Amino acid sequence: MLPLKEKDKPIVQKLLSAGCCARCVLRFCCVTVQAAFRQAQHETLKDLRAFIADKETSKVQDSTGQSSTCETESQDAALSESDADPPCKRAKLCPTTETVQSEGGSDALENVESRVCVVCLGILQGSCGPDLAVKIAETVKAKNYQFDTLVLSISLPAQLCVREHSCWLHVKKEVRAKSLVLDKDDIIQVKEAFKWIMQGLVTKELGGVAVVGKSPFEVGMEFTHPKTESDCHFLAKSCPDCFKATKNKQSVFTRMAVVKALEKISDTRFLQMYPCPPVEPSCSCTLQDIKCLHVSVFIAGRYNKFCRSLPQTPWVIDGERRMESSVEELIAAPILSAFRADGRPFAMELLNPHRSRFGRAEMKQLQETINKSSDKVRVRDLQIVSREAMSRMKEGEEEKTKTYTALVWTQRAIEKEDISFINDIKELTLDQKTPLRVLHRRALAIRQRVVHSMNVRFVDSHHFYLGLKTQAGTYIKEFVHGDFGRTKPNVCELLKTDADILELDVESVDVDWPPPIPE
């Protein structure tokens, strides 16, 4: 038995007559029992018809009883009156069986099972079931992901919102006539019903893997229905401010935009511009794609660079590679291979990794692989961290300090006394325009950075070592040579001579992250 109440009968009658599928009828009746949706469609439809028939049978019985009373009274009257007397007036008031079945038309219910639903466009009919579960399982197995649980997601055509709104208005008047209320927010969403139907089927096909509400592994399905895309177009005339074109969107009729427009448009205006109930579609929705996506895996560690000519990131200008390799590539290549990630790492964020579980021993082996691949860079403390832990690194970028040693050349001959004053400079604030050397890949801006302290060591009349402790993000080379006046103040201004860096070493990055891993 379906968990329906007497008050649901007019809604069931109205929706079935309008061309809604059995499961959409359950949605509009606010049924939350998941087993009711998992029941075979023809069984649900059979139960709904029985539910309506129960109502009609009771009415027919009432009418039959009334007719019998009328007939008895007529016969009694006939005994006392002549045959020429008019028939009993009460007999004219007795309803017939035809009158009971006329509303909504029982004939309209005959072909409900074979018709495409006017609301869900077939999503809750043939589009979901055992066959789709097999497709999902085949796709997941072919992608070869590591996962313990999965979550199903579904992308639906925006016009479903319009059609559901139309059917809601269709039954709203009927419900109000019974002094009842059907709030639109109480209607079970198509996505929710779809998941209730599919979860158990997918679990079965994947050998018992739990399909849950939240998981790092997501299987997404996209459904389309091109023939009814124009259903949304009338909303653009009534609510033009809801549909604004952007560069990245292929269509302005997104689900969010349509929902917003439906909230703004009045019921009267909607009924003037769109049929109620909706027109029956000629075909069901099409499954466009099944996609698998795993949340990012974050890798953290520390590295030491042993080659001055090795840039931090790939150095490509106008499509031409300027340097053979980079720190990022030397470290990332083995990691990308091991995790089989299909995205470019950003701060070692691995996008959509097929492998997501690595033990301590495997991470150590991966670290050794990186270190053996080149003598230009070495890593340590390699580990998987959480997204939340990554924010610690982001915070550190603003708070951390770096210590450098630079070999500086000066055009003018100098003595020890000429540079000794630099030792006394503390908390020097710099205004640095984006350096010319990185302007091709970074936005033009003026950034304020702080040089916390400096120390000097005289070498000869044209060379000295400059030690610096600075705020992270300070451009050291530009601080020394001035970058054609783009960094102020600079060493050239301080010494009143041209100067440049010959060698630059990073001595330390002063942030306690990630946690050290004992050897």
Short mmCIF file of C-alpha atoms in Angstrom, two decimals:
data_model
loop_
_atom_site.label_atom_id
_atom_site.label_comp_id
_atom_site.label_asym_id
_atom_site.label_seq_id
_atom_site.Cartn_x
_atom_site.Cartn_y
_atom_site.Cartn_z
CA MET A 1 0.00 0.00 0.00
CA LEU A 2 1.18 3.49 -0.84
CA PRO A 3 1.50 5.94 2.09
CA LEU A 4 -1.26 8.21 0.77
CA LYS A 5 -4.08 9.95 2.63
CA GLU A 6 -7.64 10.84 1.74
CA LYS A 7 -6.62 14.45 1.06
CA ASP A 8 -4.22 13.24 -1.67
CA LYS A 9 -6.98 11.75 -3.86
CA PRO A 10 -7.84 14.92 -5.80
CA ILE A 11 -4.12 15.56 -6.39
CA VAL A 12 -3.56 12.02 -7.68
CA GLN A 13 -6.58 12.25 -10.00
CA LYS A 14 -5.56 15.66 -11.30
CA LEU A 15 -1.90 14.76 -11.96
CA LEU A 16 -2.55 11.40 -13.60
CA SER A 17 -5.09 13.04 -15.89
CA ALA A 18 -2.52 15.75 -16.72
CA GLY A 19 0.04 13.16 -17.86
CA CYS A 20 2.31 12.88 -14.82
CA CYS A 21 4.13 9.61 -14.17
CA ALA A 22 3.37 7.60 -11.03
CA ARG A 23 6.57 8.68 -9.28
CA CYS A 24 5.95 12.37 -9.92
CA VAL A 25 2.48 11.90 -8.43
CA LEU A 26 4.16 10.57 -5.28
CA ARG A 27 6.47 13.60 -5.27
CA PHE A 28 3.55 16.03 -5.41
CA CYS A 29 1.84 14.09 -2.62
CA CYS A 30 5.00 14.72 -0.54
CA VAL A 31 5.66 11.01 -0.02
CA THR A 32 8.97 10.57 1.82
CA VAL A 33 8.96 6.77 2.06
CA GLN A 34 11.85 5.80 -0.22
CA ALA A 35 10.56 2.26 -0.78
CA ALA A 36 7.50 3.70 -2.53
CA PHE A 37 9.75 5.19 -5.22
CA ARG A 38 11.78 1.99 -5.61
CA GLN A 39 8.66 -0.01 -6.39
CA ALA A 40 8.21 -0.91 -10.06
CA GLN A 41 6.45 1.85 -11.98
CA HIS A 42 3.59 -0.32 -13.21
CA GLU A 43 2.95 -1.51 -9.65
CA THR A 44 2.87 2.07 -8.36
CA LEU A 45 0.49 3.09 -11.13
CA LYS A 46 -1.72 0.11 -10.34
CA ASP A 47 -1.82 1.15 -6.67
CA LEU A 48 -2.64 4.75 -7.60
CA ARG A 49 -5.53 3.62 -9.80
CA ALA A 50 -6.82 1.44 -6.98
CA PHE A 51 -6.50 4.42 -4.65
CA ILE A 52 -8.67 6.52 -6.99
CA ALA A 53 -11.08 3.66 -7.67
CA ASP A 54 -11.68 3.33 -3.94
CA LYS A 55 -12.91 6.92 -3.98
CA GLU A 56 -15.07 6.36 -7.04
CA THR A 57 -16.48 3.09 -5.73
CA SER A 58 -17.62 4.78 -2.54
CA LYS A 59 -19.27 7.52 -4.58
CA VAL A 60 -20.95 5.00 -6.86
CA GLN A 61 -22.20 3.07 -3.85
CA ASP A 62 -23.62 6.27 -2.39
CA SER A 63 -25.33 7.10 -5.67
CA THR A 64 -26.71 3.57 -5.97
CA GLY A 65 -28.16 3.82 -2.49
CA GLN A 66 -29.74 7.13 -3.30
CA SER A 67 -31.16 5.74 -6.55
CA SER A 68 -32.70 2.78 -4.75
CA THR A 69 -34.37 5.13 -2.30
CA CYS A 70 -35.69 7.21 -5.15
CA GLU A 71 -37.03 4.15 -6.95
CA THR A 72 -38.78 2.84 -3.82
CA GLU A 73 -40.39 6.18 -3.18
CA SER A 74 -41.45 6.42 -6.82
CA GLN A 75 -43.06 2.98 -6.70
CA ASP A 76 -44.90 3.85 -3.50
CA ALA A 77 -46.15 7.02 -5.08
CA ALA A 78 -47.31 5.11 -8.13
CA LEU A 79 -49.66 3.03 -6.00
CA SER A 80 -51.48 6.09 -4.73
CA GLU A 81 -51.30 8.27 -7.80
CA SER A 82 -52.25 7.78 -11.41
CA ASP A 83 -49.74 6.77 -14.12
CA ALA A 84 -50.03 10.26 -15.54
CA ASP A 85 -48.38 11.84 -12.54
CA PRO A 86 -44.84 13.22 -13.12
CA PRO A 87 -41.85 11.14 -11.93
CA CYS A 88 -40.24 11.75 -8.54
CA LYS A 89 -38.29 15.01 -8.58
CA ARG A 90 -35.62 13.54 -6.27
CA ALA A 91 -34.77 10.98 -8.92
CA LYS A 92 -33.52 13.79 -11.16
CA LEU A 93 -31.08 14.88 -8.47
CA CYS A 94 -29.43 11.48 -8.00
CA PRO A 95 -25.89 11.35 -9.51
CA THR A 96 -25.03 8.59 -11.94
CA THR A 97 -21.86 6.56 -12.35
CA GLU A 98 -21.09 8.47 -15.53
CA THR A 99 -21.17 11.75 -13.59
CA VAL A 100 -18.64 10.45 -11.05
CA GLN A 101 -16.13 9.36 -13.68
CA SER A 102 -16.52 12.35 -15.96
CA GLU A 103 -14.16 14.72 -14.08
CA GLY A 104 -10.62 14.24 -15.26
CA GLY A 105 -11.80 11.48 -17.57
CA SER A 106 -10.97 7.90 -16.69
CA ASP A 107 -10.01 7.42 -20.33
CA ALA A 108 -7.12 9.83 -19.73
CA LEU A 109 -5.66 7.34 -17.25
CA GLU A 110 -5.52 4.42 -19.65
CA ASN A 111 -2.27 5.39 -21.41
CA VAL A 112 -0.38 6.97 -18.48
CA GLU A 113 2.12 4.11 -18.29
CA SER A 114 3.19 4.43 -21.93
CA ARG A 115 3.35 8.24 -22.02
CA VAL A 116 6.40 10.37 -21.24
CA CYS A 117 5.85 12.31 -18.03
CA VAL A 118 4.99 15.98 -18.58
CA VAL A 119 7.01 17.00 -15.50
CA CYS A 120 10.18 14.89 -15.20
CA LEU A 121 10.42 14.25 -18.97
CA GLY A 122 11.05 10.55 -18.34
CA ILE A 123 13.84 10.95 -15.78
CA LEU A 124 11.90 8.94 -13.18
CA GLN A 125 10.53 6.53 -15.78
CA GLY A 126 12.74 4.63 -18.21
CA SER A 127 15.77 6.88 -17.67
CA CYS A 128 16.45 5.42 -14.23
CA GLY A 129 16.54 1.78 -13.22
CA PRO A 130 18.70 -1.37 -13.49
CA ASP A 131 20.00 -0.53 -16.98
CA LEU A 132 21.36 2.83 -15.83
CA ALA A 133 22.92 1.20 -12.76
CA VAL A 134 24.82 -1.17 -15.07
CA LYS A 135 26.07 1.79 -17.15
CA ILE A 136 27.23 3.62 -14.03
CA ALA A 137 29.07 0.57 -12.72
CA GLU A 138 30.77 -0.04 -16.08
CA THR A 139 31.94 3.59 -16.25
CA VAL A 140 33.28 3.58 -12.69
CA LYS A 141 35.14 0.29 -13.17
CA ALA A 142 36.65 1.47 -16.45
CA LYS A 143 38.04 4.63 -14.81
CA ASN A 144 39.87 2.55 -12.17
CA TYR A 145 39.44 4.90 -9.21
CA GLN A 146 40.22 4.12 -5.58
CA PHE A 147 37.17 4.69 -3.35
CA ASP A 148 35.28 3.22 -0.41
CA THR A 149 32.01 5.09 -0.93
CA LEU A 150 30.47 7.24 -3.64
CA VAL A 151 27.85 9.93 -4.01
CA LEU A 152 25.51 10.27 -6.99
CA SER A 153 24.88 13.68 -8.52
CA ILE A 154 22.54 14.56 -11.36
CA SER A 155 22.33 17.55 -13.69
CA LEU A 156 18.81 18.15 -15.02
CA PRO A 157 17.46 20.37 -17.81
CA ALA A 158 16.35 23.76 -16.49
CA GLN A 159 12.94 23.40 -18.13
CA LEU A 160 11.97 20.78 -15.54
CA CYS A 161 11.59 23.67 -13.07
CA VAL A 162 9.10 25.37 -15.41
CA ARG A 163 7.10 22.19 -15.93
CA GLU A 164 6.98 21.42 -12.23
CA HIS A 165 5.81 24.96 -11.51
CA SER A 166 3.04 24.56 -14.09
CA CYS A 167 1.80 21.31 -12.54
CA TRP A 168 1.98 22.82 -9.07
CA LEU A 169 -0.33 25.63 -10.20
CA HIS A 170 -2.53 23.00 -11.86
CA VAL A 171 -3.24 21.23 -8.55
CA LYS A 172 -3.00 24.33 -6.35
CA LYS A 173 -6.57 25.43 -7.12
CA GLU A 174 -7.93 21.95 -6.44
CA VAL A 175 -6.09 21.75 -3.14
CA ARG A 176 -7.32 25.17 -2.02
CA ALA A 177 -10.90 24.17 -2.82
CA LYS A 178 -10.51 21.41 -0.23
CA SER A 179 -9.20 23.98 2.28
CA LEU A 180 -5.76 22.34 2.12
CA VAL A 181 -2.28 23.70 1.39
CA LEU A 182 0.41 22.29 -0.92
CA ASP A 183 3.58 24.29 -0.45
CA LYS A 184 5.97 24.10 -3.39
CA ASP A 185 8.93 23.52 -1.08
CA ASP A 186 7.25 20.39 0.30
CA ILE A 187 7.29 18.66 -3.09
CA ILE A 188 10.01 16.01 -3.26
CA GLN A 189 12.73 17.09 -5.70
CA VAL A 190 13.35 15.03 -8.85
CA LYS A 191 17.01 14.68 -7.87
CA GLU A 192 16.06 13.29 -4.47
CA ALA A 193 13.63 10.75 -5.89
CA PHE A 194 16.18 9.76 -8.54
CA LYS A 195 18.80 9.02 -5.88
CA TRP A 196 16.33 7.02 -3.79
CA ILE A 197 15.62 4.83 -6.81
CA MET A 198 19.24 4.41 -7.95
CA GLN A 199 21.27 4.09 -4.73
CA GLY A 200 20.48 0.45 -4.00
CA LEU A 201 20.80 -0.57 -7.66
CA VAL A 202 24.26 1.01 -8.00
CA THR A 203 25.42 -0.53 -4.71
CA LYS A 204 24.38 -3.94 -6.01
CA GLU A 205 26.21 -3.49 -9.34
CA LEU A 206 29.41 -2.34 -7.58
CA GLY A 207 29.50 -5.29 -5.22
CA GLY A 208 28.25 -3.60 -2.08
CA VAL A 209 30.00 -0.20 -2.26
CA ALA A 210 27.89 2.20 -0.21
CA VAL A 211 26.17 5.04 -2.07
CA VAL A 212 26.00 7.83 0.51
CA GLY A 213 25.01 11.49 0.77
CA LYS A 214 28.57 12.78 1.07
CA SER A 215 31.73 11.18 -0.28
CA PRO A 216 35.10 12.25 -1.76
CA PHE A 217 34.20 10.26 -4.89
CA GLU A 218 31.36 11.56 -7.05
CA VAL A 219 29.61 9.98 -10.03
CA GLY A 220 27.69 12.62 -11.96
CA MET A 221 25.06 12.18 -14.67
CA GLU A 222 23.96 14.88 -17.09
CA PHE A 223 20.53 14.68 -18.75
CA THR A 224 19.37 16.87 -21.63
CA HIS A 225 16.11 17.37 -23.54
CA PRO A 226 16.71 19.64 -26.55
CA LYS A 227 13.11 19.49 -27.83
CA THR A 228 11.75 21.34 -24.78
CA GLU A 229 14.57 23.85 -24.26
CA SER A 230 12.27 26.63 -25.49
CA ASP A 231 10.01 26.08 -22.44
CA CYS A 232 12.13 28.61 -20.53
CA HIS A 233 12.26 31.33 -23.16
CA PHE A 234 9.07 33.15 -22.12
CA LEU A 235 10.64 33.88 -18.73
CA ALA A 236 13.27 36.10 -20.38
CA LYS A 237 10.49 38.45 -21.50
CA SER A 238 8.90 38.66 -18.06
CA CYS A 239 12.09 38.67 -15.98
CA PRO A 240 14.93 39.92 -18.24
CA ASP A 241 17.13 40.86 -15.28
CA CYS A 242 17.35 37.17 -14.31
CA PHE A 243 18.97 36.17 -17.59
CA LYS A 244 22.22 37.98 -18.25
CA ALA A 245 24.77 36.62 -20.70
CA THR A 246 28.31 35.89 -19.52
CA LYS A 247 31.43 34.76 -21.34
CA ASN A 248 31.63 31.31 -19.82
CA LYS A 249 27.97 30.26 -19.99
CA GLN A 250 26.74 28.61 -23.18
CA SER A 251 23.12 29.42 -22.27
CA VAL A 252 21.58 32.12 -20.10
CA PHE A 253 18.81 29.71 -19.08
CA THR A 254 20.65 28.09 -16.20
CA ARG A 255 18.76 26.27 -13.48
CA MET A 256 19.47 29.00 -10.93
CA ALA A 257 18.32 31.75 -13.30
CA VAL A 258 15.07 29.90 -14.09
CA VAL A 259 14.34 29.28 -10.40
CA LYS A 260 14.93 32.96 -9.66
CA ALA A 261 12.58 34.00 -12.48
CA LEU A 262 9.85 31.61 -11.29
CA GLU A 263 10.04 33.18 -7.84
CA LYS A 264 9.46 36.63 -9.35
CA ILE A 265 6.75 35.94 -11.93
CA SER A 266 3.13 36.10 -10.73
CA ASP A 267 0.82 33.10 -11.08
CA THR A 268 -1.49 35.05 -13.37
CA ARG A 269 1.33 36.11 -15.67
CA PHE A 270 2.74 32.57 -15.76
CA LEU A 271 -0.62 31.05 -16.71
CA GLN A 272 -0.99 33.60 -19.51
CA MET A 273 2.33 32.62 -21.06
CA TYR A 274 2.70 28.89 -20.42
CA PRO A 275 0.25 25.96 -20.70
CA CYS A 276 -1.10 24.47 -17.49
CA PRO A 277 -0.66 21.52 -17.32
CA PRO A 278 2.41 21.33 -19.59
CA VAL A 279 2.28 19.89 -23.09
CA GLU A 280 3.15 16.20 -23.31
CA PRO A 281 6.70 15.68 -24.67
CA SER A 282 7.33 13.44 -27.66
CA CYS A 283 10.39 11.74 -26.15
CA SER A 284 12.28 11.19 -22.89
CA CYS A 285 15.42 12.92 -21.66
CA THR A 286 18.77 11.73 -22.98
CA LEU A 287 21.67 10.71 -20.76
CA GLN A 288 24.41 12.93 -22.14
CA ASP A 289 27.35 11.80 -20.02
CA ILE A 290 28.50 9.96 -16.90
CA LYS A 291 31.50 11.58 -15.20
CA CYS A 292 33.62 10.48 -12.27
CA LEU A 293 35.39 12.96 -10.02
CA HIS A 294 37.49 12.50 -6.89
CA VAL A 295 38.23 15.38 -4.54
CA SER A 296 41.75 16.75 -4.73
CA VAL A 297 44.64 15.16 -2.88
CA PHE A 298 47.11 17.62 -1.36
CA ILE A 299 50.80 16.77 -1.17
CA ALA A 300 53.14 18.72 1.09
CA GLY A 301 56.86 18.64 1.65
CA ARG A 302 60.04 20.70 1.65
CA TYR A 303 62.60 20.92 -1.11
CA ASN A 304 66.16 22.14 -1.57
CA LYS A 305 67.36 23.47 -4.91
CA PHE A 306 70.98 22.84 -5.91
CA CYS A 307 71.11 24.59 -9.29
CA ARG A 308 71.05 28.37 -9.74
CA SER A 309 69.77 28.16 -13.30
CA LEU A 310 66.72 26.09 -12.35
CA PRO A 311 63.53 28.23 -12.19
CA GLN A 312 60.76 27.50 -9.71
CA THR A 313 58.07 27.07 -12.38
CA PRO A 314 58.14 26.29 -16.12
CA TRP A 315 59.56 29.33 -17.89
CA VAL A 316 57.68 29.71 -21.16
CA ILE A 317 57.33 33.06 -22.94
CA ASP A 318 55.18 33.44 -26.07
CA GLY A 319 55.00 29.67 -26.38
CA GLU A 320 58.79 29.25 -26.29
CA ARG A 321 60.43 27.35 -23.43
CA ARG A 322 63.36 29.36 -22.05
CA MET A 323 64.70 26.83 -19.52
CA GLU A 324 65.01 23.06 -19.82
CA SER A 325 63.14 22.22 -16.62
CA SER A 326 61.88 23.66 -13.33
CA VAL A 327 61.50 22.75 -9.67
CA GLU A 328 57.78 22.21 -10.19
CA GLU A 329 58.27 19.77 -13.06
CA LEU A 330 61.02 17.76 -11.37
CA ILE A 331 58.94 17.28 -8.23
CA ALA A 332 55.51 16.99 -9.83
CA ALA A 333 56.23 14.47 -12.60
CA PRO A 334 56.72 11.40 -10.34
CA ILE A 335 53.80 12.45 -8.12
CA LEU A 336 51.42 12.91 -11.04
CA SER A 337 52.44 9.51 -12.37
CA ALA A 338 51.90 7.81 -9.02
CA PHE A 339 48.51 9.38 -8.32
CA ARG A 340 47.41 9.31 -11.96
CA ALA A 341 45.95 12.81 -11.56
CA ASP A 342 44.61 14.49 -14.67
CA GLY A 343 45.09 18.10 -13.61
CA ARG A 344 48.00 20.52 -13.37
CA PRO A 345 49.26 20.70 -9.78
CA PHE A 346 48.82 23.99 -7.99
CA ALA A 347 50.70 24.15 -4.74
CA MET A 348 50.76 20.39 -5.21
CA GLU A 349 47.01 20.06 -5.42
CA LEU A 350 46.33 16.96 -7.51
CA LEU A 351 43.08 17.33 -9.40
CA ASN A 352 40.79 14.32 -9.81
CA PRO A 353 43.30 11.64 -8.69
CA HIS A 354 42.42 8.04 -9.53
CA ARG A 355 44.58 6.87 -6.62
CA SER A 356 43.92 8.56 -3.30
CA ARG A 357 45.33 6.23 -0.64
CA PHE A 358 49.10 6.23 -0.05
CA GLY A 359 50.75 4.86 3.09
CA ARG A 360 53.85 6.22 4.82
CA ALA A 361 56.11 3.67 3.09
CA GLU A 362 54.70 4.53 -0.35
CA MET A 363 55.21 8.25 0.25
CA LYS A 364 58.80 7.59 1.29
CA GLN A 365 59.36 5.56 -1.88
CA LEU A 366 57.87 8.39 -3.93
CA GLN A 367 60.20 10.85 -2.22
CA GLU A 368 63.19 8.68 -3.12
CA THR A 369 61.99 8.47 -6.73
CA ILE A 370 61.92 12.27 -6.96
CA ASN A 371 65.35 12.62 -5.39
CA LYS A 372 66.90 10.02 -7.71
CA SER A 373 65.41 11.62 -10.81
CA SER A 374 67.68 14.68 -10.67
CA ASP A 375 70.64 16.12 -8.79
CA LYS A 376 69.15 19.62 -9.09
CA VAL A 377 66.46 19.27 -6.44
CA ARG A 378 65.72 17.17 -3.36
CA VAL A 379 62.53 16.82 -1.33
CA ARG A 380 61.84 15.76 2.23
CA ASP A 381 58.87 15.40 4.59
CA LEU A 382 56.66 14.37 1.66
CA GLN A 383 53.14 13.66 2.94
CA ILE A 384 49.44 13.88 2.16
CA VAL A 385 47.67 16.71 3.98
CA SER A 386 44.09 17.94 4.17
CA ARG A 387 42.58 20.92 2.37
CA GLU A 388 42.34 22.63 5.76
CA ALA A 389 46.06 22.11 6.32
CA MET A 390 46.74 23.81 2.99
CA SER A 391 45.27 26.99 4.44
CA ARG A 392 48.10 26.90 6.98
CA MET A 393 50.54 27.28 4.09
CA LYS A 394 48.46 30.12 2.62
CA GLU A 395 48.51 31.91 5.95
CA GLY A 396 52.24 31.31 6.13
CA GLU A 397 52.76 33.09 2.82
CA GLU A 398 51.66 36.31 4.49
CA GLU A 399 53.32 35.72 7.86
CA LYS A 400 56.50 33.78 7.09
CA THR A 401 59.94 35.24 6.57
CA LYS A 402 62.79 34.15 4.32
CA THR A 403 66.52 34.46 4.84
CA TYR A 404 68.83 35.09 1.86
CA THR A 405 72.52 35.58 1.12
CA ALA A 406 73.40 37.55 -2.01
CA LEU A 407 76.75 38.30 -3.66
CA VAL A 408 76.45 41.93 -4.78
CA TRP A 409 78.55 43.80 -7.37
CA THR A 410 78.91 47.59 -7.29
CA GLN A 411 79.99 49.81 -10.17
CA ARG A 412 81.77 52.29 -7.88
CA ALA A 413 84.69 51.12 -5.78
CA ILE A 414 83.74 50.78 -2.10
CA GLU A 415 85.35 50.45 1.31
CA LYS A 416 84.07 48.62 4.38
CA GLU A 417 82.93 51.93 5.85
CA ASP A 418 80.76 52.63 2.79
CA ILE A 419 78.51 49.66 3.44
CA SER A 420 78.60 49.26 7.25
CA PHE A 421 75.52 51.48 7.76
CA ILE A 422 73.39 48.78 6.10
CA ASN A 423 73.78 46.65 9.25
CA ASP A 424 71.71 49.20 11.17
CA ILE A 425 68.72 49.27 8.81
CA LYS A 426 65.64 47.54 10.28
CA GLU A 427 62.04 47.10 9.08
CA LEU A 428 62.60 48.82 5.74
CA THR A 429 59.32 49.05 3.77
CA LEU A 430 59.60 48.63 -0.01
CA ASP A 431 57.17 49.58 -2.77
CA GLN A 432 57.68 47.01 -5.52
CA LYS A 433 56.01 47.18 -8.91
CA THR A 434 55.66 43.81 -10.59
CA PRO A 435 59.19 43.10 -11.92
CA LEU A 436 59.74 43.28 -15.65
CA ARG A 437 61.06 39.71 -15.64
CA VAL A 438 57.74 38.28 -14.40
CA LEU A 439 55.37 40.81 -15.95
CA HIS A 440 54.44 38.31 -18.68
CA ARG A 441 52.83 35.99 -16.11
CA ARG A 442 51.82 38.28 -13.23
CA ALA A 443 49.46 41.23 -13.05
CA LEU A 444 50.88 44.73 -12.87
CA ALA A 445 50.59 45.94 -9.29
CA ILE A 446 52.50 47.70 -6.54
CA ARG A 447 53.18 45.46 -3.56
CA GLN A 448 54.52 46.56 -0.21
CA ARG A 449 57.09 44.24 1.33
CA VAL A 450 59.28 44.55 4.41
CA VAL A 451 63.02 43.91 4.76
CA HIS A 452 63.24 43.07 8.47
CA SER A 453 67.04 43.18 8.79
CA MET A 454 70.28 43.17 6.77
CA ASN A 455 73.96 42.47 7.35
CA VAL A 456 76.99 42.92 5.10
CA ARG A 457 80.36 41.23 4.68
CA PHE A 458 83.03 43.07 2.66
CA VAL A 459 84.78 41.02 -0.08
CA ASP A 460 86.69 43.54 -2.21
CA SER A 461 86.31 47.01 -3.68
CA HIS A 462 83.48 45.95 -5.99
CA HIS A 463 81.89 43.00 -4.14
CA PHE A 464 80.22 42.27 -0.83
CA TYR A 465 77.86 39.69 0.63
CA LEU A 466 74.44 40.95 1.65
CA GLY A 467 72.40 38.95 4.16
CA LEU A 468 68.67 39.68 4.34
CA LYS A 469 65.69 38.59 6.39
CA THR A 470 62.55 39.63 4.51
CA GLN A 471 58.83 39.20 4.32
CA ALA A 472 57.87 36.34 2.01
CA GLY A 473 57.19 37.54 -1.51
CA THR A 474 59.93 40.17 -1.57
CA TYR A 475 61.74 40.42 -4.91
CA ILE A 476 65.39 40.37 -3.78
CA LYS A 477 67.06 40.94 -7.15
CA GLU A 478 64.89 43.97 -7.80
CA PHE A 479 65.63 45.33 -4.32
CA VAL A 480 69.33 45.28 -5.19
CA HIS A 481 69.39 46.68 -8.75
CA GLY A 482 66.17 48.72 -8.52
CA ASP A 483 64.52 47.30 -11.67
CA PHE A 484 64.77 50.67 -13.46
CA GLY A 485 63.24 52.44 -10.49
CA ARG A 486 60.31 50.04 -10.11
CA THR A 487 61.43 49.05 -6.57
CA LYS A 488 61.95 51.88 -4.08
CA PRO A 489 64.04 52.21 -2.02
CA ASN A 490 66.78 49.92 -3.35
CA VAL A 491 70.47 49.15 -2.75
CA CYS A 492 71.53 51.37 -5.66
CA GLU A 493 69.88 54.35 -3.97
CA LEU A 494 71.32 53.46 -0.57
CA LEU A 495 74.90 53.19 -1.91
CA LYS A 496 74.47 55.89 -4.60
CA THR A 497 75.92 53.61 -7.28
CA ASP A 498 74.70 50.98 -9.70
CA ALA A 499 74.61 47.49 -8.19
CA ASP A 500 73.52 44.01 -9.20
CA ILE A 501 73.26 40.48 -7.83
CA LEU A 502 75.73 37.87 -9.04
CA GLU A 503 74.57 35.00 -6.81
CA LEU A 504 71.52 34.49 -4.61
CA ASP A 505 70.98 31.69 -2.10
CA VAL A 506 67.87 30.98 -0.03
CA GLU A 507 69.15 30.09 3.43
CA SER A 508 65.81 29.32 5.10
CA VAL A 509 62.05 29.57 4.80
CA ASP A 510 60.88 30.31 8.31
CA VAL A 511 57.53 28.51 8.57
CA ASP A 512 56.96 25.34 10.57
CA TRP A 513 54.99 23.49 7.91
CA PRO A 514 54.51 20.74 6.93
CA PRO A 515 55.31 18.71 10.05
CA PRO A 516 58.72 17.02 9.83
CA ILE A 517 58.71 13.27 9.22
CA PRO A 518 61.40 11.31 11.06
CA GLU A 519 63.67 9.26 8.82
#
